[in-house]
Amino acid sequence: MASSSIPAGGHSDPTRRDFLMVATGALAGVGAAATAWPFINNLNPAADTLALSTIEVNVTPIQVGQAVTVKWRGKPVFIRHRTPEEIKEAEAVPLSALPDPQTDNARVTDTAKKVRPEWLIMIGVCTHLGCVPLGNKPGDPKGEYGGWFCPCHGSSYDTSGRIRKGPAPKNLVVPEYLFTSDSLVRIG
Ligand code: FES
């Protein structure tokens, strides 16, 4: 399975090589979980549809400070393992400073209402005109607010994926997700 997160070339950089291994590991987890899913839900009439709309990702290989991109329903999904500094920064922003006010806490809460501030999971599509923002790969510009930067028209997102500057009107969208264990997250 290909992902837009995997850079072409750049194999001489050990940091990048580590990143590739992490990304591949996460995607392998997706494949295995997607295959198993129909058997679990086979009594549900909508099982086939659900199987296609849900992925499960093993987040264990994603180190603190790293991010990966996985594909879900044809879209990139960013999973960032935030550092304590990134979390602190996101939590400290007053709602009055946000064009699309939303607490950091609300963005890192899964569907079972469990809050995991270290994991930020978002659809990686800029809310302006749909480009994929930069900030997941080592060496990517992260913008003025340390999160993601969309080079198409210059939108900057913070370490919670909230829009802070530029033409994008909304925060990066957090999809429904559920941690089924400390290492597995189901998206969708
Ligand atoms: S599409 Fe991202 S700033 Fe325009």
XYZ file of C-alpha atoms and ligand atoms in Angstrom:
192
model
C 0.000 0.000 0.000
C 1.440 3.358 -0.932
C 1.184 6.477 1.151
C 1.734 10.085 0.375
C 3.904 10.242 3.501
C 6.650 8.107 2.031
C 9.237 10.242 0.336
C 10.937 9.134 -2.836
C 14.689 8.763 -2.478
C 16.636 10.241 0.415
C 17.904 6.834 1.550
C 21.251 8.176 2.693
C 19.666 10.026 5.609
C 19.399 7.712 8.624
C 16.598 9.782 10.134
C 14.569 9.423 6.995
C 15.305 5.711 6.802
C 13.959 5.298 10.345
C 10.876 7.180 9.365
C 10.280 4.892 6.376
C 10.470 1.826 8.591
C 7.993 3.314 11.025
C 5.598 4.225 8.249
C 5.809 0.770 6.716
C 5.213 -0.881 10.075
C 2.122 1.182 10.684
C 0.741 0.410 7.252
C 1.391 -3.312 7.646
C -0.746 -3.144 10.792
C -3.500 -1.503 8.813
C -3.509 -4.274 6.225
C -3.713 -7.061 8.786
C -6.492 -5.434 10.745
C -8.527 -4.620 7.651
C -8.429 -8.279 6.594
C -9.605 -9.548 9.965
C -12.391 -7.062 10.401
C -15.129 -8.624 8.169
C -15.049 -11.859 10.181
C -15.708 -10.001 13.405
C -18.672 -8.123 11.998
C -20.153 -10.762 9.716
C -23.609 -10.695 11.323
C -24.080 -7.050 10.609
C -25.781 -6.330 7.273
C -23.540 -3.339 6.765
C -20.392 -5.311 7.618
C -18.808 -4.975 4.191
C -19.275 -1.236 4.171
C -17.932 -0.918 7.690
C -14.922 -3.036 6.815
C -14.006 -0.666 4.032
C -14.550 2.398 6.144
C -12.470 1.389 9.156
C -8.739 0.862 9.616
C -6.718 -0.160 12.626
C -3.202 1.165 13.178
C -0.508 -0.123 15.505
C 1.013 3.048 16.934
C 3.774 1.306 18.917
C 6.565 2.061 16.389
C 5.815 5.795 16.329
C 8.328 7.406 18.667
C 7.721 10.597 20.637
C 8.134 13.508 18.219
C 7.456 11.365 15.142
C 4.447 11.378 12.877
C 3.149 9.023 10.205
C 0.571 9.282 7.487
C -1.865 6.433 6.836
C -4.582 6.234 4.230
C -8.227 6.064 5.262
C -11.171 6.319 2.870
C -8.748 7.574 0.239
C -7.500 10.418 2.423
C -4.254 10.928 4.313
C -4.589 10.703 8.081
C -1.846 12.195 10.222
C -0.922 10.466 13.475
C 1.534 12.467 15.556
C 3.073 11.243 18.782
C 3.372 14.625 20.440
C 6.196 15.690 22.710
C 5.406 17.072 26.186
C 6.389 20.532 24.865
C 3.964 20.296 21.953
C 1.172 19.256 24.306
C 1.936 22.075 26.726
C 1.999 24.600 23.894
C -1.344 23.389 22.512
C -3.040 23.417 25.917
C -1.804 26.924 26.735
C -3.470 28.650 23.757
C -6.525 30.692 24.804
C -9.648 30.019 22.761
C -9.818 33.728 21.955
C -6.634 33.328 19.869
C -8.215 30.705 17.629
C -10.124 31.408 14.394
C -11.931 28.071 14.900
C -12.075 27.815 18.712
C -11.614 24.296 20.014
C -9.752 23.077 23.093
C -6.782 20.797 22.647
C -8.442 18.374 25.031
C -11.447 17.983 22.736
C -9.150 17.110 19.853
C -7.342 14.279 21.614
C -10.367 12.501 23.064
C -11.455 9.232 21.465
C -15.037 8.026 20.997
C -14.910 6.287 24.390
C -14.108 9.717 25.908
C -10.595 8.636 26.796
C -8.128 11.517 26.573
C -4.654 10.710 25.238
C -2.849 14.044 24.835
C 0.210 12.364 23.338
C -1.730 11.160 20.268
C -3.079 13.646 17.759
C -5.022 12.061 14.893
C -6.356 14.188 12.040
C -7.325 14.094 8.407
C -4.358 15.607 6.580
C -6.314 17.795 4.217
C -6.099 21.581 4.431
C -9.497 23.109 5.109
C -8.858 25.876 2.586
C -8.757 24.137 -0.798
C -7.695 20.626 0.086
C -3.892 20.452 -0.219
C -1.981 18.090 2.059
C -0.123 20.241 4.607
C 3.562 19.651 5.380
C 4.869 18.804 8.835
C 4.830 15.020 9.118
C 8.164 14.158 7.534
C 11.555 14.928 9.096
C 12.768 18.253 7.744
C 9.315 19.433 6.701
C 8.446 23.040 7.513
C 5.983 23.056 10.381
C 4.903 26.673 10.055
C 4.952 29.466 12.583
C 3.007 27.526 15.186
C 5.022 24.310 15.162
C 2.330 22.070 13.722
C 1.732 21.885 9.978
C 2.185 24.301 7.107
C 0.159 24.294 3.911
C 2.367 25.757 1.169
C -0.475 26.133 -1.318
C -1.614 29.465 0.107
C 0.276 29.704 3.403
C -1.948 28.327 6.151
C -0.259 27.529 9.470
C -1.665 25.036 11.944
C -0.544 24.633 15.555
C 0.530 21.532 17.501
C -3.137 20.663 17.937
C -3.808 20.988 14.184
C -5.833 24.153 14.719
C -5.708 26.885 12.117
C -3.746 29.888 13.365
C -2.825 31.889 10.271
C -3.671 31.979 6.577
C -6.808 31.464 4.510
C -7.922 28.065 5.877
C -11.181 28.651 7.765
C -11.224 25.555 9.968
C -8.997 23.316 12.052
C -7.748 20.070 10.529
C -10.585 17.589 11.004
C -10.305 14.980 13.733
C -11.995 11.771 12.557
C -13.805 9.392 14.887
C -11.252 7.066 16.429
C -11.010 4.648 19.300
C -7.998 3.210 21.078
C -8.877 -0.477 21.454
C -5.664 -0.937 23.464
C -2.607 1.170 24.302
C -1.062 0.210 20.985
C -4.005 -0.082 18.604
C -6.211 2.675 17.327
C -9.240 2.110 15.121
C -10.020 4.990 12.793
C -13.564 5.323 11.437
S -5.154 24.717 0.303
Fe -4.035 25.027 2.133
S -3.766 27.157 2.220
Fe -4.954 26.884 0.431
